Amino acid sequence: METYLFDGSLEGFLTLIFDWYARNPGPIRIQTGTSAPGKVHVVRRDAEKAQRVASGLRQRLSAAGWRAFCCTFLSELSESPVHLFGYALYVFSEVPGAEKNYSHDDVLYVRQIASRIEREMHQTEAHVRFQQSGDGVLYATVNPRFNVLPLLARHFSGRYAHHTWIIYDIRRNYGLYYDKKSVKLFRLEPAGEGGARTEAFTAIWQTYLGNRSFQGSLAVKNLPQRFWSYLAEMQEEA
């Protein structure tokens, strides 16, 4: 049995589904990483391929079904890619009412895990406590069990539309930054001269990331923003 290796991203996983249909190898193993024993296909993340798969799924799923797919991926559970792969193949098989056939193992799994992610999202929203830095930026940290940070963007960009704010996931070391116009994904890293050093960024780094004595500058590394295109329709249903 061939092993398909992908980079762990949603775009990479959607590319994996595209490659499977293009190569038609039959049953496969799915893993993250760059090496594995035996016959291996390394998936090269491709935005065009991923978008074609995402569009195909959205055409066949309700908005709630697509949201459940994305939420399940955000669970980061080791078994989720295998179930999502089976779910996608089942949906693409054009079985009427596929996303609600809970007698199918993969459909049931997606429903159950997505429900857990939704609960975690609401719990995380309720526990966000903003502080205000001297330069007027609202900032807060979260430490959720699941990777729900992207799901918080819609709620807080609506509720705090006229503020600049940061919500940082200290478990996964990345955050949301809202500049009163749009939300961006970013990561804080130490930098040399000329790096960013707003009070909010420094407070997060010193207090929550365990570097209380840090006095240098910070690099605000923007993360790939294509992720939002896959979540756009999902966010509308939140």
PDB file of C-alpha atoms in Angstrom:
ATOM      1  CA  MET A   1       0.000   0.000   0.000  1.00  0.00           C
ATOM      2  CA  GLU A   2       1.346   3.411  -0.980  1.00  0.00           C
ATOM      3  CA  THR A   3       1.850   6.140   1.628  1.00  0.00           C
ATOM      4  CA  TYR A   4       0.818   9.708   0.790  1.00  0.00           C
ATOM      5  CA  LEU A   5       2.844  12.296   2.710  1.00  0.00           C
ATOM      6  CA  PHE A   6       1.616  15.887   3.053  1.00  0.00           C
ATOM      7  CA  ASP A   7       2.805  18.947   4.964  1.00  0.00           C
ATOM      8  CA  GLY A   8      -0.010  19.085   7.520  1.00  0.00           C
ATOM      9  CA  SER A   9      -1.737  22.143   6.024  1.00  0.00           C
ATOM     10  CA  LEU A  10      -5.322  22.266   4.787  1.00  0.00           C
ATOM     11  CA  GLU A  11      -4.071  23.269   1.354  1.00  0.00           C
ATOM     12  CA  GLY A  12      -1.680  20.330   1.374  1.00  0.00           C
ATOM     13  CA  PHE A  13      -4.455  17.940   2.360  1.00  0.00           C
ATOM     14  CA  LEU A  14      -6.764  19.181  -0.401  1.00  0.00           C
ATOM     15  CA  THR A  15      -3.874  18.735  -2.846  1.00  0.00           C
ATOM     16  CA  LEU A  16      -3.503  15.165  -1.564  1.00  0.00           C
ATOM     17  CA  ILE A  17      -7.113  14.443  -2.530  1.00  0.00           C
ATOM     18  CA  PHE A  18      -6.503  15.891  -6.010  1.00  0.00           C
ATOM     19  CA  ASP A  19      -3.370  13.774  -6.453  1.00  0.00           C
ATOM     20  CA  TRP A  20      -5.218  10.621  -5.425  1.00  0.00           C
ATOM     21  CA  TYR A  21      -7.814  11.121  -8.142  1.00  0.00           C
ATOM     22  CA  ALA A  22      -5.122  11.994 -10.697  1.00  0.00           C
ATOM     23  CA  ARG A  23      -2.976   8.948  -9.875  1.00  0.00           C
ATOM     24  CA  ASN A  24      -5.749   6.535  -8.793  1.00  0.00           C
ATOM     25  CA  PRO A  25      -3.485   4.257  -6.718  1.00  0.00           C
ATOM     26  CA  GLY A  26      -6.246   2.515  -4.770  1.00  0.00           C
ATOM     27  CA  PRO A  27      -6.079   2.295  -0.948  1.00  0.00           C
ATOM     28  CA  ILE A  28      -3.408   4.503   0.639  1.00  0.00           C
ATOM     29  CA  ARG A  29      -1.929   5.437   3.993  1.00  0.00           C
ATOM     30  CA  ILE A  30      -1.921   9.130   4.904  1.00  0.00           C
ATOM     31  CA  GLN A  31       0.817  10.704   6.997  1.00  0.00           C
ATOM     32  CA  THR A  32       2.434  14.078   7.546  1.00  0.00           C
ATOM     33  CA  GLY A  33       6.162  14.521   6.998  1.00  0.00           C
ATOM     34  CA  THR A  34       8.654  13.987   4.208  1.00  0.00           C
ATOM     35  CA  SER A  35       9.682  10.339   4.533  1.00  0.00           C
ATOM     36  CA  ALA A  36       8.174   6.939   5.269  1.00  0.00           C
ATOM     37  CA  PRO A  37       9.137   3.313   4.626  1.00  0.00           C
ATOM     38  CA  GLY A  38       7.932   1.570   1.487  1.00  0.00           C
ATOM     39  CA  LYS A  39       6.328   3.126  -1.555  1.00  0.00           C
ATOM     40  CA  VAL A  40       5.746   6.844  -1.002  1.00  0.00           C
ATOM     41  CA  HIS A  41       4.103   9.731  -2.836  1.00  0.00           C
ATOM     42  CA  VAL A  42       5.156  13.123  -1.467  1.00  0.00           C
ATOM     43  CA  VAL A  43       2.351  15.630  -2.002  1.00  0.00           C
ATOM     44  CA  ARG A  44       3.573  19.027  -3.216  1.00  0.00           C
ATOM     45  CA  ARG A  45       1.168  21.644  -1.935  1.00  0.00           C
ATOM     46  CA  ASP A  46      -0.519  23.323  -4.899  1.00  0.00           C
ATOM     47  CA  ALA A  47      -2.979  26.218  -4.520  1.00  0.00           C
ATOM     48  CA  GLU A  48      -4.751  25.570  -7.831  1.00  0.00           C
ATOM     49  CA  LYS A  49      -5.267  21.867  -7.153  1.00  0.00           C
ATOM     50  CA  ALA A  50      -6.428  22.588  -3.616  1.00  0.00           C
ATOM     51  CA  GLN A  51      -8.909  25.206  -4.784  1.00  0.00           C
ATOM     52  CA  ARG A  52     -10.393  22.804  -7.340  1.00  0.00           C
ATOM     53  CA  VAL A  53     -10.980  20.192  -4.650  1.00  0.00           C
ATOM     54  CA  ALA A  54     -12.396  22.771  -2.219  1.00  0.00           C
ATOM     55  CA  SER A  55     -14.757  24.080  -4.902  1.00  0.00           C
ATOM     56  CA  GLY A  56     -15.890  20.555  -5.740  1.00  0.00           C
ATOM     57  CA  LEU A  57     -16.653  19.780  -2.120  1.00  0.00           C
ATOM     58  CA  ARG A  58     -18.511  23.058  -1.582  1.00  0.00           C
ATOM     59  CA  GLN A  59     -20.664  22.355  -4.634  1.00  0.00           C
ATOM     60  CA  ARG A  60     -21.698  19.000  -3.176  1.00  0.00           C
ATOM     61  CA  LEU A  61     -21.977  19.958   0.490  1.00  0.00           C
ATOM     62  CA  SER A  62     -24.179  22.382   2.345  1.00  0.00           C
ATOM     63  CA  ALA A  63     -22.392  25.329   3.959  1.00  0.00           C
ATOM     64  CA  ALA A  64     -22.743  23.454   7.264  1.00  0.00           C
ATOM     65  CA  GLY A  65     -21.161  20.357   5.718  1.00  0.00           C
ATOM     66  CA  TRP A  66     -18.168  22.327   4.442  1.00  0.00           C
ATOM     67  CA  ARG A  67     -17.799  23.982   7.839  1.00  0.00           C
ATOM     68  CA  ALA A  68     -17.815  20.538   9.483  1.00  0.00           C
ATOM     69  CA  PHE A  69     -15.070  19.406   7.075  1.00  0.00           C
ATOM     70  CA  CYS A  70     -12.869  22.403   7.955  1.00  0.00           C
ATOM     71  CA  CYS A  71     -13.575  22.129  11.679  1.00  0.00           C
ATOM     72  CA  THR A  72     -12.582  18.468  11.659  1.00  0.00           C
ATOM     73  CA  PHE A  73      -9.308  19.336   9.956  1.00  0.00           C
ATOM     74  CA  LEU A  74      -8.631  21.981  12.620  1.00  0.00           C
ATOM     75  CA  SER A  75      -8.975  19.313  15.323  1.00  0.00           C
ATOM     76  CA  GLU A  76      -5.373  18.236  14.567  1.00  0.00           C
ATOM     77  CA  LEU A  77      -6.297  14.707  15.699  1.00  0.00           C
ATOM     78  CA  SER A  78      -4.007  12.127  14.117  1.00  0.00           C
ATOM     79  CA  GLU A  79      -6.883  10.091  12.706  1.00  0.00           C
ATOM     80  CA  SER A  80      -8.752  13.059  11.186  1.00  0.00           C
ATOM     81  CA  PRO A  81      -6.991  13.124   7.776  1.00  0.00           C
ATOM     82  CA  VAL A  82      -7.894   9.478   7.137  1.00  0.00           C
ATOM     83  CA  HIS A  83     -11.556  10.077   7.996  1.00  0.00           C
ATOM     84  CA  LEU A  84     -11.688  13.323   6.016  1.00  0.00           C
ATOM     85  CA  PHE A  85     -10.193  11.547   3.014  1.00  0.00           C
ATOM     86  CA  GLY A  86     -12.885   8.874   3.219  1.00  0.00           C
ATOM     87  CA  TYR A  87     -15.515  11.564   3.731  1.00  0.00           C
ATOM     88  CA  ALA A  88     -14.363  13.467   0.630  1.00  0.00           C
ATOM     89  CA  LEU A  89     -14.352  10.352  -1.549  1.00  0.00           C
ATOM     90  CA  TYR A  90     -17.843   9.482  -0.335  1.00  0.00           C
ATOM     91  CA  VAL A  91     -19.123  12.994  -1.096  1.00  0.00           C
ATOM     92  CA  PHE A  92     -17.526  12.955  -4.552  1.00  0.00           C
ATOM     93  CA  SER A  93     -19.206   9.603  -5.269  1.00  0.00           C
ATOM     94  CA  GLU A  94     -22.429  11.622  -5.660  1.00  0.00           C
ATOM     95  CA  VAL A  95     -24.423   9.521  -3.203  1.00  0.00           C
ATOM     96  CA  PRO A  96     -27.643  11.490  -2.503  1.00  0.00           C
ATOM     97  CA  GLY A  97     -27.608  13.005   0.991  1.00  0.00           C
ATOM     98  CA  ALA A  98     -24.048  11.818   1.625  1.00  0.00           C
ATOM     99  CA  GLU A  99     -23.207  14.373   4.320  1.00  0.00           C
ATOM    100  CA  LYS A 100     -26.175  13.287   6.468  1.00  0.00           C
ATOM    101  CA  ASN A 101     -25.690   9.528   6.153  1.00  0.00           C
ATOM    102  CA  TYR A 102     -24.452   8.944   9.685  1.00  0.00           C
ATOM    103  CA  SER A 103     -24.363   5.192   9.169  1.00  0.00           C
ATOM    104  CA  HIS A 104     -21.169   5.869   7.181  1.00  0.00           C
ATOM    105  CA  ASP A 105     -18.200   5.786   9.568  1.00  0.00           C
ATOM    106  CA  ASP A 106     -16.424   8.803   8.087  1.00  0.00           C
ATOM    107  CA  VAL A 107     -19.567  10.948   7.973  1.00  0.00           C
ATOM    108  CA  LEU A 108     -20.328  10.135  11.608  1.00  0.00           C
ATOM    109  CA  TYR A 109     -16.737  10.898  12.612  1.00  0.00           C
ATOM    110  CA  VAL A 110     -16.826  14.309  10.907  1.00  0.00           C
ATOM    111  CA  ARG A 111     -20.107  15.187  12.588  1.00  0.00           C
ATOM    112  CA  GLN A 112     -18.870  14.194  16.057  1.00  0.00           C
ATOM    113  CA  ILE A 113     -15.471  15.885  15.813  1.00  0.00           C
ATOM    114  CA  ALA A 114     -16.891  19.050  14.252  1.00  0.00           C
ATOM    115  CA  SER A 115     -19.321  19.302  17.173  1.00  0.00           C
ATOM    116  CA  ARG A 116     -16.405  19.095  19.613  1.00  0.00           C
ATOM    117  CA  ILE A 117     -14.564  21.844  17.732  1.00  0.00           C
ATOM    118  CA  GLU A 118     -17.645  24.082  17.753  1.00  0.00           C
ATOM    119  CA  ARG A 119     -17.958  23.663  21.522  1.00  0.00           C
ATOM    120  CA  GLU A 120     -14.284  24.471  21.984  1.00  0.00           C
ATOM    121  CA  MET A 121     -14.674  27.564  19.809  1.00  0.00           C
ATOM    122  CA  HIS A 122     -17.561  28.902  21.898  1.00  0.00           C
ATOM    123  CA  GLN A 123     -15.738  28.156  25.151  1.00  0.00           C
ATOM    124  CA  THR A 124     -12.635  29.934  23.881  1.00  0.00           C
ATOM    125  CA  GLU A 125     -14.657  32.963  22.751  1.00  0.00           C
ATOM    126  CA  ALA A 126     -16.201  33.210  26.203  1.00  0.00           C
ATOM    127  CA  HIS A 127     -12.818  33.153  27.955  1.00  0.00           C
ATOM    128  CA  VAL A 128     -11.001  35.784  25.877  1.00  0.00           C
ATOM    129  CA  ARG A 129     -10.057  38.655  28.187  1.00  0.00           C
ATOM    130  CA  PHE A 130      -8.506  41.601  26.406  1.00  0.00           C
ATOM    131  CA  GLN A 131      -5.972  43.906  28.006  1.00  0.00           C
ATOM    132  CA  GLN A 132      -5.074  47.261  26.495  1.00  0.00           C
ATOM    133  CA  SER A 133      -1.498  48.251  25.816  1.00  0.00           C
ATOM    134  CA  GLY A 134      -0.184  51.769  26.181  1.00  0.00           C
ATOM    135  CA  ASP A 135      -0.353  52.199  22.416  1.00  0.00           C
ATOM    136  CA  GLY A 136      -4.060  51.348  22.406  1.00  0.00           C
ATOM    137  CA  VAL A 137      -3.944  47.789  21.072  1.00  0.00           C
ATOM    138  CA  LEU A 138      -6.233  45.206  22.657  1.00  0.00           C
ATOM    139  CA  TYR A 139      -4.476  41.897  23.216  1.00  0.00           C
ATOM    140  CA  ALA A 140      -5.301  38.526  24.707  1.00  0.00           C
ATOM    141  CA  THR A 141      -3.962  34.997  24.666  1.00  0.00           C
ATOM    142  CA  VAL A 142      -5.727  31.665  24.366  1.00  0.00           C
ATOM    143  CA  ASN A 143      -4.611  28.082  24.946  1.00  0.00           C
ATOM    144  CA  PRO A 144      -7.302  25.880  23.372  1.00  0.00           C
ATOM    145  CA  ARG A 145      -7.092  22.103  23.126  1.00  0.00           C
ATOM    146  CA  PHE A 146      -7.953  22.290  19.430  1.00  0.00           C
ATOM    147  CA  ASN A 147      -6.800  24.722  16.762  1.00  0.00           C
ATOM    148  CA  VAL A 148      -9.881  26.952  16.888  1.00  0.00           C
ATOM    149  CA  LEU A 149      -8.097  30.297  16.500  1.00  0.00           C
ATOM    150  CA  PRO A 150      -9.157  30.831  12.841  1.00  0.00           C
ATOM    151  CA  LEU A 151     -12.777  30.315  13.887  1.00  0.00           C
ATOM    152  CA  LEU A 152     -12.589  33.280  16.272  1.00  0.00           C
ATOM    153  CA  ALA A 153     -11.864  35.829  13.548  1.00  0.00           C
ATOM    154  CA  ARG A 154     -15.436  36.513  12.469  1.00  0.00           C
ATOM    155  CA  HIS A 155     -16.803  36.979  15.982  1.00  0.00           C
ATOM    156  CA  PHE A 156     -14.122  39.360  17.229  1.00  0.00           C
ATOM    157  CA  SER A 157     -13.747  41.362  14.000  1.00  0.00           C
ATOM    158  CA  GLY A 158     -17.469  42.078  14.284  1.00  0.00           C
ATOM    159  CA  ARG A 159     -17.591  42.748  17.999  1.00  0.00           C
ATOM    160  CA  TYR A 160     -14.416  44.857  18.074  1.00  0.00           C
ATOM    161  CA  ALA A 161     -14.579  46.274  14.555  1.00  0.00           C
ATOM    162  CA  HIS A 162     -13.305  49.709  15.604  1.00  0.00           C
ATOM    163  CA  HIS A 163     -10.309  48.467  17.586  1.00  0.00           C
ATOM    164  CA  THR A 164      -6.931  47.065  16.675  1.00  0.00           C
ATOM    165  CA  TRP A 165      -6.568  43.740  18.457  1.00  0.00           C
ATOM    166  CA  ILE A 166      -4.403  40.651  18.786  1.00  0.00           C
ATOM    167  CA  ILE A 167      -5.421  37.176  19.928  1.00  0.00           C
ATOM    168  CA  TYR A 168      -2.460  34.826  20.310  1.00  0.00           C
ATOM    169  CA  ASP A 169      -2.540  31.038  20.664  1.00  0.00           C
ATOM    170  CA  ILE A 170       0.317  30.335  23.076  1.00  0.00           C
ATOM    171  CA  ARG A 171       0.110  26.567  22.544  1.00  0.00           C
ATOM    172  CA  ARG A 172       0.652  26.785  18.774  1.00  0.00           C
ATOM    173  CA  ASN A 173       2.628  30.039  18.737  1.00  0.00           C
ATOM    174  CA  TYR A 174       0.625  31.984  16.199  1.00  0.00           C
ATOM    175  CA  GLY A 175      -2.036  34.651  16.346  1.00  0.00           C
ATOM    176  CA  LEU A 176      -4.727  36.770  14.751  1.00  0.00           C
ATOM    177  CA  TYR A 177      -4.005  40.440  14.127  1.00  0.00           C
ATOM    178  CA  TYR A 178      -6.884  42.774  13.249  1.00  0.00           C
ATOM    179  CA  ASP A 179      -6.085  46.296  12.001  1.00  0.00           C
ATOM    180  CA  LYS A 180      -9.694  47.612  11.782  1.00  0.00           C
ATOM    181  CA  LYS A 181      -9.816  46.414   8.167  1.00  0.00           C
ATOM    182  CA  SER A 182      -8.885  42.748   7.959  1.00  0.00           C
ATOM    183  CA  VAL A 183      -7.586  39.811   9.991  1.00  0.00           C
ATOM    184  CA  LYS A 184      -4.146  38.351   9.357  1.00  0.00           C
ATOM    185  CA  LEU A 185      -2.385  35.271  10.688  1.00  0.00           C
ATOM    186  CA  PHE A 186       1.056  35.939  12.156  1.00  0.00           C
ATOM    187  CA  ARG A 187       3.780  34.503  14.361  1.00  0.00           C
ATOM    188  CA  LEU A 188       6.106  36.334  16.769  1.00  0.00           C
ATOM    189  CA  GLU A 189       9.831  35.664  16.494  1.00  0.00           C
ATOM    190  CA  PRO A 190      12.903  37.450  17.898  1.00  0.00           C
ATOM    191  CA  ALA A 191      14.427  39.935  15.453  1.00  0.00           C
ATOM    192  CA  GLY A 192      17.484  42.107  15.118  1.00  0.00           C
ATOM    193  CA  GLU A 193      17.565  45.868  14.819  1.00  0.00           C
ATOM    194  CA  GLY A 194      14.548  47.379  13.134  1.00  0.00           C
ATOM    195  CA  GLY A 195      12.083  44.729  14.257  1.00  0.00           C
ATOM    196  CA  ALA A 196       8.633  45.444  15.620  1.00  0.00           C
ATOM    197  CA  ARG A 197       8.279  46.310  19.276  1.00  0.00           C
ATOM    198  CA  THR A 198       4.760  47.475  19.980  1.00  0.00           C
ATOM    199  CA  GLU A 199       3.781  47.172  23.626  1.00  0.00           C
ATOM    200  CA  ALA A 200       1.154  44.531  22.885  1.00  0.00           C
ATOM    201  CA  PHE A 201       3.559  42.272  20.987  1.00  0.00           C
ATOM    202  CA  THR A 202       6.231  42.638  23.654  1.00  0.00           C
ATOM    203  CA  ALA A 203       3.746  41.921  26.454  1.00  0.00           C
ATOM    204  CA  ILE A 204       2.631  38.707  24.771  1.00  0.00           C
ATOM    205  CA  TRP A 205       6.214  37.614  24.224  1.00  0.00           C
ATOM    206  CA  GLN A 206       7.400  38.406  27.745  1.00  0.00           C
ATOM    207  CA  THR A 207       4.403  37.348  29.791  1.00  0.00           C
ATOM    208  CA  TYR A 208       2.904  34.445  27.940  1.00  0.00           C
ATOM    209  CA  LEU A 209       5.714  32.908  25.917  1.00  0.00           C
ATOM    210  CA  GLY A 210       8.060  32.611  28.886  1.00  0.00           C
ATOM    211  CA  ASN A 211      10.601  35.270  27.901  1.00  0.00           C
ATOM    212  CA  ARG A 212      10.058  37.778  30.691  1.00  0.00           C
ATOM    213  CA  SER A 213      13.547  39.234  30.427  1.00  0.00           C
ATOM    214  CA  PHE A 214      13.373  39.782  26.660  1.00  0.00           C
ATOM    215  CA  GLN A 215      14.221  43.385  25.752  1.00  0.00           C
ATOM    216  CA  GLY A 216      14.947  43.092  22.033  1.00  0.00           C
ATOM    217  CA  SER A 217      12.832  43.563  18.941  1.00  0.00           C
ATOM    218  CA  LEU A 218      10.284  41.176  17.496  1.00  0.00           C
ATOM    219  CA  ALA A 219       9.712  40.002  13.957  1.00  0.00           C
ATOM    220  CA  VAL A 220       6.035  39.758  13.092  1.00  0.00           C
ATOM    221  CA  LYS A 221       6.064  36.962  10.538  1.00  0.00           C
ATOM    222  CA  ASN A 222       2.945  36.910   8.391  1.00  0.00           C
ATOM    223  CA  LEU A 223       1.661  33.412   7.695  1.00  0.00           C
ATOM    224  CA  PRO A 224       0.074  32.284   4.392  1.00  0.00           C
ATOM    225  CA  GLN A 225      -3.294  33.997   4.029  1.00  0.00           C
ATOM    226  CA  ARG A 226      -4.780  31.622   1.417  1.00  0.00           C
ATOM    227  CA  PHE A 227      -6.169  29.674   4.370  1.00  0.00           C
ATOM    228  CA  TRP A 228      -8.942  32.252   4.655  1.00  0.00           C
ATOM    229  CA  SER A 229     -10.247  31.498   1.153  1.00  0.00           C
ATOM    230  CA  TYR A 230     -11.092  27.949   2.248  1.00  0.00           C
ATOM    231  CA  LEU A 231     -12.839  29.204   5.371  1.00  0.00           C
ATOM    232  CA  ALA A 232     -14.738  32.123   3.819  1.00  0.00           C
ATOM    233  CA  GLU A 233     -18.013  30.309   3.189  1.00  0.00           C
ATOM    234  CA  MET A 234     -17.646  28.452   6.469  1.00  0.00           C
ATOM    235  CA  GLN A 235     -17.352  31.715   8.406  1.00  0.00           C
ATOM    236  CA  GLU A 236     -20.634  32.946   6.936  1.00  0.00           C
ATOM    237  CA  GLU A 237     -22.429  30.096   8.670  1.00  0.00           C
ATOM    238  CA  ALA A 238     -20.884  30.742  12.093  1.00  0.00           C
TER     239      ALA A 238
END
